[in-house]
mmCIF file of C-alpha atoms in Angstrom:
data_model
loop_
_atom_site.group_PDB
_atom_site.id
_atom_site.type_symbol
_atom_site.label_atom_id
_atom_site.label_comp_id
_atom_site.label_asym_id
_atom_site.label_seq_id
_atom_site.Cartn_x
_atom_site.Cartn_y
_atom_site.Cartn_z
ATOM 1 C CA UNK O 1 11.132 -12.781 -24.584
ATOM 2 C CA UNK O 2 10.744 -9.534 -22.856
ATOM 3 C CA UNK O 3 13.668 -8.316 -21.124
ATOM 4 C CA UNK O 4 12.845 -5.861 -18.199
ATOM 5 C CA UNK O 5 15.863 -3.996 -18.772
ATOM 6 C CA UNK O 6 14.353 -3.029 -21.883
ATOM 7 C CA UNK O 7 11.623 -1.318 -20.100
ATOM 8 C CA UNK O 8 11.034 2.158 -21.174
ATOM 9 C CA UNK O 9 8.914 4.459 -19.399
ATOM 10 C CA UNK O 10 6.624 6.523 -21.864
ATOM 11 C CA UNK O 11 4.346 7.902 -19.325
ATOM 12 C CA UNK O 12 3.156 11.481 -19.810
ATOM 13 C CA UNK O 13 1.828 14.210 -17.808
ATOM 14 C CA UNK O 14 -1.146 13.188 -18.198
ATOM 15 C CA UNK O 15 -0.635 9.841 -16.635
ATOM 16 C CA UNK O 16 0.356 11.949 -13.359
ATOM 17 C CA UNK O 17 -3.245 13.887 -13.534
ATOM 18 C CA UNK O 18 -4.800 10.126 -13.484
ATOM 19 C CA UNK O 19 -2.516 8.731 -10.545
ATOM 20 C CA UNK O 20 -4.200 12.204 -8.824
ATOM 21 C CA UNK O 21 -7.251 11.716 -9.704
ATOM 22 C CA UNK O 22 -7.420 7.321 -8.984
ATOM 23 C CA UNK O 23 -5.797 8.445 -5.778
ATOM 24 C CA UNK O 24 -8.391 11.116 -4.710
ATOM 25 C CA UNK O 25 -11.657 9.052 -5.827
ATOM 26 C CA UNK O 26 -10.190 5.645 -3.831
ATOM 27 C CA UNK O 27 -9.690 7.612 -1.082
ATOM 28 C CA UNK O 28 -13.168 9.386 -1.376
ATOM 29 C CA UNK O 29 -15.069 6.097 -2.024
ATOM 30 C CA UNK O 30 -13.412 4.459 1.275
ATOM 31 C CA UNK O 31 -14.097 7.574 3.450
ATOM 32 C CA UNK O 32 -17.510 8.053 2.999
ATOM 33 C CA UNK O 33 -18.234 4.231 3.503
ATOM 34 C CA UNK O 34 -15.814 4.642 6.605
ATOM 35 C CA UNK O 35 -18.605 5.103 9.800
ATOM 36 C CA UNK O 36 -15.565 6.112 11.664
ATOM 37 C CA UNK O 37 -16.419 4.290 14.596
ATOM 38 C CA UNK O 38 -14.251 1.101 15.884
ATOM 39 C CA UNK O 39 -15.916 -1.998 14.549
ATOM 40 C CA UNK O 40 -14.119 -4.695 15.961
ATOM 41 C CA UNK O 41 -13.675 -6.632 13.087
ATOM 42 C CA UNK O 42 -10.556 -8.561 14.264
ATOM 43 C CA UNK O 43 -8.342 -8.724 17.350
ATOM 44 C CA UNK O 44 -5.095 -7.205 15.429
ATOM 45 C CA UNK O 45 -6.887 -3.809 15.236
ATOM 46 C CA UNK O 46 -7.214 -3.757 19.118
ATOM 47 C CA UNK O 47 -3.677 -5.174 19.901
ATOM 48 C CA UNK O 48 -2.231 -2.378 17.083
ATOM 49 C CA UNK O 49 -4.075 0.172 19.323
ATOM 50 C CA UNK O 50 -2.711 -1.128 22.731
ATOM 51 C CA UNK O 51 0.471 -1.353 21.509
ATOM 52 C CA UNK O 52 0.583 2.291 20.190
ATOM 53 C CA UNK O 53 0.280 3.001 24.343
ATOM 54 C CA UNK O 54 2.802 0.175 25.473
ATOM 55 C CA UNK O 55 4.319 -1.912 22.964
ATOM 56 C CA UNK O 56 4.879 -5.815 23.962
ATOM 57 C CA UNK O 57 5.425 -8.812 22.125
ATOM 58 C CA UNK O 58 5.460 -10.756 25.151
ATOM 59 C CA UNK O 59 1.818 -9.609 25.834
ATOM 60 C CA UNK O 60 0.794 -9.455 22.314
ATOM 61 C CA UNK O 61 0.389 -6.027 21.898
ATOM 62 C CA UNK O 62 0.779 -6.483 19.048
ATOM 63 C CA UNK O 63 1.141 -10.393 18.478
ATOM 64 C CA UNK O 64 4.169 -11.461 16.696
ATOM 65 C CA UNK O 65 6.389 -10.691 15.038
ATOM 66 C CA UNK O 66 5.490 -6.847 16.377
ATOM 67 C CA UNK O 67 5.328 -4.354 13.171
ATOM 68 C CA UNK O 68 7.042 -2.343 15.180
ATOM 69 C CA UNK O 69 7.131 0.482 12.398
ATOM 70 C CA UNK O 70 3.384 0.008 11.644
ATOM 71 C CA UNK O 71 2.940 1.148 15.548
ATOM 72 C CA UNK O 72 5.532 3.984 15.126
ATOM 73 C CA UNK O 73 3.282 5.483 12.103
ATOM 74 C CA UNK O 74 0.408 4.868 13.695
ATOM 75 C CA UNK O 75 1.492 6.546 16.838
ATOM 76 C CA UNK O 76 2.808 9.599 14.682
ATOM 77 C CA UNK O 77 -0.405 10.126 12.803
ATOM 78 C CA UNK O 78 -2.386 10.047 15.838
ATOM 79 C CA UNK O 79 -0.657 12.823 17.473
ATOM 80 C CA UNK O 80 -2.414 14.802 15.306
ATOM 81 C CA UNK O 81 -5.898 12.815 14.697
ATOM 82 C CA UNK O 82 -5.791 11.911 18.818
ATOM 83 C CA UNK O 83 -8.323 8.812 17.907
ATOM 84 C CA UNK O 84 -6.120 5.435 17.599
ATOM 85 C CA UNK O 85 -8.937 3.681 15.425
ATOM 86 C CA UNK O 86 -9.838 6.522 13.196
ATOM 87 C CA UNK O 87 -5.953 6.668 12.430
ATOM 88 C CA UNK O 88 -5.824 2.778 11.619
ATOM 89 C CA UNK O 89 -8.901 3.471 9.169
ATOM 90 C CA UNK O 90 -7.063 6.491 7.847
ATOM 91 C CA UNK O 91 -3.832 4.837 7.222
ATOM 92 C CA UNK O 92 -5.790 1.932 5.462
ATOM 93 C CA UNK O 93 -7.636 3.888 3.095
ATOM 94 C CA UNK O 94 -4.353 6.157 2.184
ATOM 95 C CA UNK O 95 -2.530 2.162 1.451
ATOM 96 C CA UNK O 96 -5.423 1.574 -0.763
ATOM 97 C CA UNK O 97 -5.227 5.210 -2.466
ATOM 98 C CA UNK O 98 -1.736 4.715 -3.292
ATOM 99 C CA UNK O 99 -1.452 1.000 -3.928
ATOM 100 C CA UNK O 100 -4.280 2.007 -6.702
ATOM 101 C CA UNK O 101 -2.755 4.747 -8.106
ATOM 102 C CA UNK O 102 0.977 3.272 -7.821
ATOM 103 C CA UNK O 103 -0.719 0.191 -9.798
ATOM 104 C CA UNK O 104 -1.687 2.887 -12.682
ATOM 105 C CA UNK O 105 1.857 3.537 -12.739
ATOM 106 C CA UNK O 106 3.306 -0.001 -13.272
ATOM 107 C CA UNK O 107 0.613 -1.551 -15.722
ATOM 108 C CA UNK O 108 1.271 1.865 -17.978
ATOM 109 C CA UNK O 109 4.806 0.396 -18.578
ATOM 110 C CA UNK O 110 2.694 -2.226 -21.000
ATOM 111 C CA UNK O 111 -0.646 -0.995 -21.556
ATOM 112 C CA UNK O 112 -2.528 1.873 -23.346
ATOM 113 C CA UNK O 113 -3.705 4.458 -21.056
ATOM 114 C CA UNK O 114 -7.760 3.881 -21.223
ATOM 115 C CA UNK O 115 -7.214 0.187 -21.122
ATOM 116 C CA UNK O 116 -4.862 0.295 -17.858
ATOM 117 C CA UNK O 117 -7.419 3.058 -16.005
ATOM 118 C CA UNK O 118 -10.257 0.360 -16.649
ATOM 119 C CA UNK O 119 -8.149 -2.109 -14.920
ATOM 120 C CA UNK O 120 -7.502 0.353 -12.603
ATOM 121 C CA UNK O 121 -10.782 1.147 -11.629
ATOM 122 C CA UNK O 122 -12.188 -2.597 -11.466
ATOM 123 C CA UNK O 123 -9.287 -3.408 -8.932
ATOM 124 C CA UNK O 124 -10.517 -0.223 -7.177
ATOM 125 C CA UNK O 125 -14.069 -1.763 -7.295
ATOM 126 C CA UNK O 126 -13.221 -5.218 -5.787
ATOM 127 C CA UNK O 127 -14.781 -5.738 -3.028
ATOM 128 C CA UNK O 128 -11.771 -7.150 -0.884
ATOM 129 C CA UNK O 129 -9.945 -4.098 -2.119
ATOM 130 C CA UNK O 130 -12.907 -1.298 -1.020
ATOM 131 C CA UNK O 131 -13.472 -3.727 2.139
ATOM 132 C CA UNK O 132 -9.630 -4.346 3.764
ATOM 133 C CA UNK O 133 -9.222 -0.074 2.343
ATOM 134 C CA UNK O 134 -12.459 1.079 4.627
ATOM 135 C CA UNK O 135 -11.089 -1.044 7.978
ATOM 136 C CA UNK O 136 -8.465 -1.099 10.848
ATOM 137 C CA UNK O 137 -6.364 -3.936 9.660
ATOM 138 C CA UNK O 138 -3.513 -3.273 7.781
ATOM 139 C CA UNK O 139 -3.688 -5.346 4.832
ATOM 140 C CA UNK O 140 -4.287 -2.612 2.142
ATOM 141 C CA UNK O 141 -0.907 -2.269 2.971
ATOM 142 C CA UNK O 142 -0.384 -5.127 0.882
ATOM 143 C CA UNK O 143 -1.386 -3.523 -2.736
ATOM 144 C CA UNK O 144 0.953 -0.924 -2.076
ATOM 145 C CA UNK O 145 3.849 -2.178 -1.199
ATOM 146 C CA UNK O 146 3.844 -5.047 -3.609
ATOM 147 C CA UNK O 147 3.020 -2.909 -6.687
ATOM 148 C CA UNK O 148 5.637 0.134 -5.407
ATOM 149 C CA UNK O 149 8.613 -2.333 -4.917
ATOM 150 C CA UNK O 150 7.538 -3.858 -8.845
ATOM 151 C CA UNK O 151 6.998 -0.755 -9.956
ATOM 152 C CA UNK O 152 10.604 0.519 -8.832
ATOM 153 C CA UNK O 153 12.852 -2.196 -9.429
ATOM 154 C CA UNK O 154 11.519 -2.125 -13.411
ATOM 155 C CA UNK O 155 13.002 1.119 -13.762
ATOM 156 C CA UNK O 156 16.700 0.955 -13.823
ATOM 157 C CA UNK O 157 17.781 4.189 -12.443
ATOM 158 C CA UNK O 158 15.282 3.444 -8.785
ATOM 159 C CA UNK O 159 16.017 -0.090 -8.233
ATOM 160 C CA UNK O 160 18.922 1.342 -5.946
ATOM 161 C CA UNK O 161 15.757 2.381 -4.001
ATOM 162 C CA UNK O 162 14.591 -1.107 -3.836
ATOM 163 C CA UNK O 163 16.821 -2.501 -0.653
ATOM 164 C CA UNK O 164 15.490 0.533 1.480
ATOM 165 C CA UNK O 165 12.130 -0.483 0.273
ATOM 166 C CA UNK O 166 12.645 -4.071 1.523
ATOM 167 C CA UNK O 167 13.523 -2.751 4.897
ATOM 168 C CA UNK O 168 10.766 -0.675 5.167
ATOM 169 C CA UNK O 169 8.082 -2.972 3.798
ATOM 170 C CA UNK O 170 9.219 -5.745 6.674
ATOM 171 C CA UNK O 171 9.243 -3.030 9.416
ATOM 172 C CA UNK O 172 5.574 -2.463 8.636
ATOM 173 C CA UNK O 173 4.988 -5.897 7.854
ATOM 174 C CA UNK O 174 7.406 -8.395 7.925
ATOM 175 C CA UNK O 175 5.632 -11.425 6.390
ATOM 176 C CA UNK O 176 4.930 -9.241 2.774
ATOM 177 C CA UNK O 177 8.574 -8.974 2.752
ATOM 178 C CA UNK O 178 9.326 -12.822 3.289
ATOM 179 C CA UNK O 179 6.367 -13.282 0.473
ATOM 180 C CA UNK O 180 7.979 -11.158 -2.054
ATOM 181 C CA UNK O 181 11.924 -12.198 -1.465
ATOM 182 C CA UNK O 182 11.678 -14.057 -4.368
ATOM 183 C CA UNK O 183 10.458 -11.969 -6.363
ATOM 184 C CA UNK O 184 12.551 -8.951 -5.221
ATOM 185 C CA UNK O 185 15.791 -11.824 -5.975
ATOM 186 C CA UNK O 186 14.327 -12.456 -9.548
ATOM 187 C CA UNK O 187 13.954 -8.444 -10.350
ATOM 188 C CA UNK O 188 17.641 -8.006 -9.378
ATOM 189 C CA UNK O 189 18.901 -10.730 -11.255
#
């Protein structure tokens, strides 16, 4: 049986230059599909954007239970960008960027290196994965936080970092957090 305290991590320098490089070519093949124009595809998008100008549960900007950090980053970036939707598409495409390359990281712990970019680059690929990276929602947000809190509580020196993980994760989005308790339980124990 494979004990994860066992868990070594043999990654090299080299593994670094590919989480660059799976980073940079997600994030290229999401921004030029990226029209960067608001499409509408859901309502969330539109109450994300409202509430970034006056935040509400009540009035379901945004609906429940709020993401009140998600708004708070949102609102940050676009201080800068100044375009609400083109900073929800941003902020998407960076989750999927990350989530890919953070993935690298964590499948390296039991794969060889060409195998795990191959895997790598499929999940890239999949179209759910290019299409919730290139839109307003936030579920790219998903990949990455899922595969960074794995990916950290594996390695026994970070899973300290794990609880502040946890917190942040259900600030942005609460229900990933309730989703992976368990999990986050079983990697502690």
């Amino acid at each position: 049986m494979n004990d994860f305290t066992d868990l070594k991590s043999d990654l090299e320098k080299s593994d670094y230059w590919i989480f660059v490089f799976l980073f940079l070519i997600t994030f290229l093949s999401r921004y030029f599909i990226v029209g960067g124009e608001f499409h509408g595809y859901g309502w969330d998008s539109g109450n994300y954007a409202l509430a970034t100008k006056s935040y509400s549960i009540l009035q379901t900007r945004p609906h429940w239970p709020g993401y009140f950090l998600h708004v708070i980053i949102i609102q940050i970036i676009d201080y800068f960008i100044q375009n609400t939707f083109k900073t929800m598409i941003s902020l998407s495409m960076f989750y999927s960027s990350f989530g890919i390359s953070f993935f690298y990281l964590l499948l390296r712990f039991w794969f060889h290196k060409r195998e795990v970019f191959l895997i790598s680059f499929i999940l890239m690929s999949n179209p759910f994965v290019w299409y919730y990276g290139c839109m307003e929602e936030m579920y790219s947000f998903e990949i990455l936080f899922s595969v960074v809190l794995v990916f950290f509580s594996l390695k026994n020196k970070l899973i300290y970092i794990t609880p502040i993980l946890m917190a942040l994760g259900a600030g942005v989005r609460p229900s990933s957090a309730v989703l992976l308790f368990p999990l986050y339980l079983f990697l502690w124990y």
